[in-house]
MMTF fields as JSON, N, C-alpha, C and O atoms, coordinates in Angstrom:
{
  "mmtfVersion": "1.0.0",
  "mmtfProducer": "UNKNOWN",
  "numBonds": 219,
  "numAtoms": 220,
  "numGroups": 55,
  "numChains": 1,
  "numModels": 1,
  "chainsPerModel": [1],
  "groupsPerChain": [55],
  "chainIdList": ["A"],
  "bondAtomList": [4, 2, 8, 6, 12, 10, 16, 14, 20, 18, 24, 22, 28, 26, 32, 30, 36, 34, 40, 38, 44, 42, 48, 46, 52, 50, 56, 54, 60, 58, 64, 62, 68, 66, 72, 70, 76, 74, 80, 78, 84, 82, 88, 86, 92, 90, 96, 94, 100, 98, 104, 102, 108, 106, 112, 110, 116, 114, 120, 118, 124, 122, 128, 126, 132, 130, 136, 134, 140, 138, 144, 142, 148, 146, 152, 150, 156, 154, 160, 158, 164, 162, 168, 166, 172, 170, 176, 174, 180, 178, 184, 182, 188, 186, 192, 190, 196, 194, 200, 198, 204, 202, 208, 206, 212, 210, 216, 214],
  "bondOrderList": [1, 1, 1, 1, 1, 1, 1, 1, 1, 1, 1, 1, 1, 1, 1, 1, 1, 1, 1, 1, 1, 1, 1, 1, 1, 1, 1, 1, 1, 1, 1, 1, 1, 1, 1, 1, 1, 1, 1, 1, 1, 1, 1, 1, 1, 1, 1, 1, 1, 1, 1, 1, 1, 1],
  "groupList": [{"groupName": "MET", "atomNameList": ["N", "CA", "C", "O"], "elementList": ["N", "C", "C", "O"], "formalChargeList": [0, 0, 0, 0], "bondAtomList": [1, 0, 2, 1, 3, 2], "bondOrderList": [1, 1, 2], "singleLetterCode": "M", "chemCompType": "L-PEPTIDE LINKING"}, {"groupName": "LEU", "atomNameList": ["N", "CA", "C", "O"], "elementList": ["N", "C", "C", "O"], "formalChargeList": [0, 0, 0, 0], "bondAtomList": [1, 0, 2, 1, 3, 2], "bondOrderList": [1, 1, 2], "singleLetterCode": "L", "chemCompType": "L-PEPTIDE LINKING"}, {"groupName": "ALA", "atomNameList": ["N", "CA", "C", "O"], "elementList": ["N", "C", "C", "O"], "formalChargeList": [0, 0, 0, 0], "bondAtomList": [1, 0, 2, 1, 3, 2], "bondOrderList": [1, 1, 2], "singleLetterCode": "A", "chemCompType": "L-PEPTIDE LINKING"}, {"groupName": "ASN", "atomNameList": ["N", "CA", "C", "O"], "elementList": ["N", "C", "C", "O"], "formalChargeList": [0, 0, 0, 0], "bondAtomList": [1, 0, 2, 1, 3, 2], "bondOrderList": [1, 1, 2], "singleLetterCode": "N", "chemCompType": "L-PEPTIDE LINKING"}, {"groupName": "ARG", "atomNameList": ["N", "CA", "C", "O"], "elementList": ["N", "C", "C", "O"], "formalChargeList": [0, 0, 0, 0], "bondAtomList": [1, 0, 2, 1, 3, 2], "bondOrderList": [1, 1, 2], "singleLetterCode": "R", "chemCompType": "L-PEPTIDE LINKING"}, {"groupName": "PRO", "atomNameList": ["N", "CA", "C", "O"], "elementList": ["N", "C", "C", "O"], "formalChargeList": [0, 0, 0, 0], "bondAtomList": [1, 0, 2, 1, 3, 2], "bondOrderList": [1, 1, 2], "singleLetterCode": "P", "chemCompType": "L-PEPTIDE LINKING"}, {"groupName": "LYS", "atomNameList": ["N", "CA", "C", "O"], "elementList": ["N", "C", "C", "O"], "formalChargeList": [0, 0, 0, 0], "bondAtomList": [1, 0, 2, 1, 3, 2], "bondOrderList": [1, 1, 2], "singleLetterCode": "K", "chemCompType": "L-PEPTIDE LINKING"}, {"groupName": "ASP", "atomNameList": ["N", "CA", "C", "O"], "elementList": ["N", "C", "C", "O"], "formalChargeList": [0, 0, 0, 0], "bondAtomList": [1, 0, 2, 1, 3, 2], "bondOrderList": [1, 1, 2], "singleLetterCode": "D", "chemCompType": "L-PEPTIDE LINKING"}, {"groupName": "TRP", "atomNameList": ["N", "CA", "C", "O"], "elementList": ["N", "C", "C", "O"], "formalChargeList": [0, 0, 0, 0], "bondAtomList": [1, 0, 2, 1, 3, 2], "bondOrderList": [1, 1, 2], "singleLetterCode": "W", "chemCompType": "L-PEPTIDE LINKING"}, {"groupName": "VAL", "atomNameList": ["N", "CA", "C", "O"], "elementList": ["N", "C", "C", "O"], "formalChargeList": [0, 0, 0, 0], "bondAtomList": [1, 0, 2, 1, 3, 2], "bondOrderList": [1, 1, 2], "singleLetterCode": "V", "chemCompType": "L-PEPTIDE LINKING"}, {"groupName": "TYR", "atomNameList": ["N", "CA", "C", "O"], "elementList": ["N", "C", "C", "O"], "formalChargeList": [0, 0, 0, 0], "bondAtomList": [1, 0, 2, 1, 3, 2], "bondOrderList": [1, 1, 2], "singleLetterCode": "Y", "chemCompType": "L-PEPTIDE LINKING"}, {"groupName": "THR", "atomNameList": ["N", "CA", "C", "O"], "elementList": ["N", "C", "C", "O"], "formalChargeList": [0, 0, 0, 0], "bondAtomList": [1, 0, 2, 1, 3, 2], "bondOrderList": [1, 1, 2], "singleLetterCode": "T", "chemCompType": "L-PEPTIDE LINKING"}, {"groupName": "GLN", "atomNameList": ["N", "CA", "C", "O"], "elementList": ["N", "C", "C", "O"], "formalChargeList": [0, 0, 0, 0], "bondAtomList": [1, 0, 2, 1, 3, 2], "bondOrderList": [1, 1, 2], "singleLetterCode": "Q", "chemCompType": "L-PEPTIDE LINKING"}, {"groupName": "GLU", "atomNameList": ["N", "CA", "C", "O"], "elementList": ["N", "C", "C", "O"], "formalChargeList": [0, 0, 0, 0], "bondAtomList": [1, 0, 2, 1, 3, 2], "bondOrderList": [1, 1, 2], "singleLetterCode": "E", "chemCompType": "L-PEPTIDE LINKING"}],
  "groupTypeList": [0, 1, 1, 2, 3, 4, 5, 6, 7, 0, 2, 2, 2, 7, 8, 1, 4, 1, 0, 2, 7, 5, 9, 3, 2, 9, 1, 10, 5, 1, 4, 9, 11, 12, 2, 0, 1, 7, 11, 1, 2, 2, 4, 13, 1, 7, 1, 4, 10, 4, 10, 9, 1, 9, 12],
  "groupIdList": [1, 2, 3, 4, 5, 6, 7, 8, 9, 10, 11, 12, 13, 14, 15, 16, 17, 18, 19, 20, 21, 22, 23, 24, 25, 26, 27, 28, 29, 30, 31, 32, 33, 34, 35, 36, 37, 38, 39, 40, 41, 42, 43, 44, 45, 46, 47, 48, 49, 50, 51, 52, 53, 54, 55],
  "secStructList": [7, 6, 4, 4, 4, 7, 7, 6, 6, 1, 7, 2, 2, 2, 2, 2, 2, 2, 2, 2, 1, 2, 2, 2, 2, 2, 2, 1, 7, 3, 3, 3, 7, 2, 2, 2, 2, 2, 2, 1, 7, 4, 4, 4, 1, 7, 6, 6, 1, 7, 3, 3, 3, 7, 7],
  "xCoordList": [-2.061, -0.91, -1.012, 0.001, -2.211, -2.362, -1.88, -1.195, -2.235, -1.84, -0.34, 0.243, 0.28, 1.73, 2.474, 3.619, 1.847, 2.454, 2.02, 2.39, 1.244, 0.725, 1.864, 2.698, 1.894, 2.873, 2.619, 1.469, 3.668, 3.549, 2.815, 2.231, 2.834, 2.183, 0.729, 0.113, 0.176, -1.196, -2.041, -1.598, -3.241, -4.162, -4.57, -4.656, -4.815, -5.15, -6.423, -6.476, -7.429, -8.691, -8.477, -9.043, -7.656, -7.37, -6.618, -6.898, -5.661, -4.887, -5.78, -5.661, -6.664, -7.559, -8.516, -8.817, -8.991, -9.877, -9.121, -9.667, -7.877, -7.052, -6.793, -6.874, -6.486, -6.167, -7.394, -7.261, -8.572, -9.8, -10.043, -10.751, -9.464, -9.595, -8.698, -7.5, -9.224, -8.413, -7.191, -6.156, -7.297, -6.157, -5.012, -3.861, -5.302, -4.266, -3.693, -2.523, -4.507, -4.021, -2.913, -2.021, -2.954, -1.917, -0.727, 0.418, -0.985, 0.091, 0.993, 2.177, 0.46, 1.232, 1.473, 0.613, 2.612, 2.871, 3.07, 3.624, 2.623, 2.758, 4.074, 4.387, 4.826, 6.104, 5.855, 5.185, 6.398, 6.288, 7.687, 8.575, 7.859, 9.121, 8.909, 7.777, 10.003, 9.907, 9.181, 8.435, 9.393, 8.709, 7.191, 6.436, 6.743, 5.302, 4.767, 3.698, 5.512, 5.058, 5.054, 4.237, 5.96, 6.007, 4.802, 4.388, 4.239, 3.118, 1.756, 0.741, 1.719, 0.462, 0.39, 1.408, -0.794, -0.992, -1.027, -1.64, -0.384, -0.306, -1.692, -1.882, -2.637, -3.984, -4.719, -5.757, -4.187, -4.801, -4.389, -4.987, -3.381, -2.952, -3.975, -4.412, -4.344, -5.339, -4.664, -3.707, -5.142, -4.519, -4.741, -4.153, -5.573, -5.764, -4.55, -4.354, -3.736, -2.578, -1.304, -1.204, -0.33, 1.005, 1.831, 1.694, 2.682, 3.533, 4.992, 5.355, 5.825, 7.257, 7.939, 7.714, 8.771, 9.499, 10.715, 11.536, 10.822, 11.94, 12.756, 12.25, 13.998, 14.925, 14.747, 15.443],
  "yCoordList": [2.827, 2.586, 3.408, 3.862, 3.594, 4.406, 5.832, 6.396, 6.409, 7.794, 7.918, 8.971, 6.879, 6.915, 6.94, 7.39, 6.47, 6.441, 7.605, 7.667, 8.513, 9.65, 10.605, 10.94, 11.042, 12.073, 13.345, 13.71, 14.005, 15.182, 16.346, 17.177, 16.42, 17.536, 17.239, 18.025, 16.124, 15.744, 15.726, 15.252, 16.24, 16.234, 14.8, 13.943, 14.554, 13.205, 12.686, 11.526, 13.518, 13.088, 12.723, 11.744, 13.512, 13.207, 11.887, 11.106, 11.634, 10.399, 9.183, 8.173, 9.276, 8.159, 7.9, 6.749, 8.959, 8.809, 8.169, 7.313, 8.578, 8.014, 6.53, 5.732, 6.16, 4.771, 3.875, 2.652, 4.454, 3.656, 3.02, 2.019, 3.592, 3.043, 1.812, 1.922, 0.647, -0.572, -0.458, -1.065, 0.292, 0.445, 1.145, 0.727, 2.186, 2.919, 2.117, 2.274, 1.267, 0.433, -0.495, -0.841, -0.897, -1.762, -0.93, -1.369, 0.248, 1.073, 1.698, 1.917, 1.989, 2.644, 1.67, 1.534, 0.995, 0.063, 0.81, 1.909, 0.212, 0.806, 0.342, -0.848, 1.293, 0.988, 0.614, 1.342, -0.525, -0.969, -1.277, -1.685, -1.078, -1.412, -2.656, -3.075, -3.231, -4.402, -4.052, -4.873, -2.846, -2.42, -2.384, -2.771, -1.919, -1.925, -3.35, -3.623, -4.251, -5.641, -6.296, -7.178, -5.872, -6.428, -5.998, -6.718, -4.836, -4.332, -4.696, -4.587, -5.12, -5.498, -7.008, -7.666, -7.535, -8.938, -9.045, -8.212, -10.051, -10.21, -10.316, -9.892, -10.86, -10.998, -9.661, -9.569, -8.623, -7.304, -6.526, -5.496, -7.006, -6.335, -6.599, -7.733, -5.569, -5.662, -6.197, -5.597, -7.299, -7.948, -7.202, -7.564, -6.178, -5.388, -4.534, -4.116, -4.271, -3.395, -4.214, -5.339, -3.61, -4.199, -3.568, -2.38, -4.366, -3.901, -4.097, -5.092, -3.137, -3.207, -3.025, -2.034, -3.986, -3.89, -2.99, -3.225, -1.967, -1.03, -1.145, -1.547, -0.793, -0.866, 0.297, 0.391],
  "zCoordList": [-0.649, -1.473, -2.761, -3.293, -3.248, -4.459, -4.246, -5.1, -3.121, -2.874, -2.616, -2.874, -2.12, -1.916, -3.247, -3.305, -4.305, -5.627, -6.52, -7.692, -5.966, -6.725, -7.099, -6.258, -8.371, -8.743, -7.944, -7.697, -7.549, -6.677, -7.338, -6.642, -8.655, -9.343, -9.725, -10.445, -9.255, -9.593, -8.321, -7.275, -8.424, -7.287, -6.945, -7.824, -5.679, -5.222, -5.896, -6.303, -6.014, -6.638, -8.101, -8.588, -8.806, -10.21, -10.35, -11.259, -9.451, -9.489, -9.239, -9.932, -8.263, -7.973, -9.129, -9.445, -9.755, -10.911, -12.078, -12.775, -12.29, -13.356, -13.123, -14.057, -11.896, -11.597, -11.515, -11.488, -11.475, -11.471, -12.833, -12.934, -13.877, -15.226, -15.341, -15.079, -15.719, -15.788, -16.709, -16.432, -17.771, -18.68, -17.967, -18.094, -17.231, -16.513, -15.352, -15.003, -14.759, -13.666, -14.147, -13.372, -15.394, -15.963, -16.444, -16.338, -16.963, -17.528, -16.476, -16.733, -15.3, -14.251, -13.1, -12.23, -13.072, -11.966, -10.646, -10.618, -9.588, -8.263, -7.64, -7.628, -7.13, -6.493, -5.036, -4.303, -4.627, -3.24, -2.708, -3.456, -1.436, -0.779, 0.075, 0.319, 0.52, 1.386, 2.679, 3.213, 3.184, 4.411, 4.208, 5.1, 3.032, 2.744, 2.734, 3.28, 2.115, 2.044, 3.417, 3.683, 4.29, 5.639, 6.468, 7.376, 6.166, 6.955, 6.364, 7.052, 5.114, 4.46, 4.272, 4.056, 4.354, 4.005, 2.486, 1.818, 1.947, 0.491, -0.138, -1.278, 0.564, -0.007, -0.095, -0.75, 0.561, 0.5, -0.754, -1.062, -1.473, -2.7, -3.797, -3.991, -4.495, -5.559, -6.815, -7.304, -7.336, -8.481, -9.797, -10.816, -9.785, -11.008, -11.314, -12.455, -10.307, -10.474, -10.612, -10.123, -11.297, -11.369, -10.256, -9.964, -9.646, -8.56, -8.936, -9.564, -8.544, -8.781, -7.441, -6.746, -7.085, -5.825, -6.019, -6.906, -5.191, -5.258, -3.981, -2.933, -4.087, -2.94, -2.01, -0.999]
}
């Protein structure tokens, strides 16, 4: 899910390193769709991150 939210102009390794910092995990909410939630178990979502449901 982290890589699905990665900005297109940022390398994957840089994005993962950025999101590993707890401060950034709160500042950058992860966008999720209903389809993503349907395929994932709610307990698999990491509570360190903020999630925003998008249409």
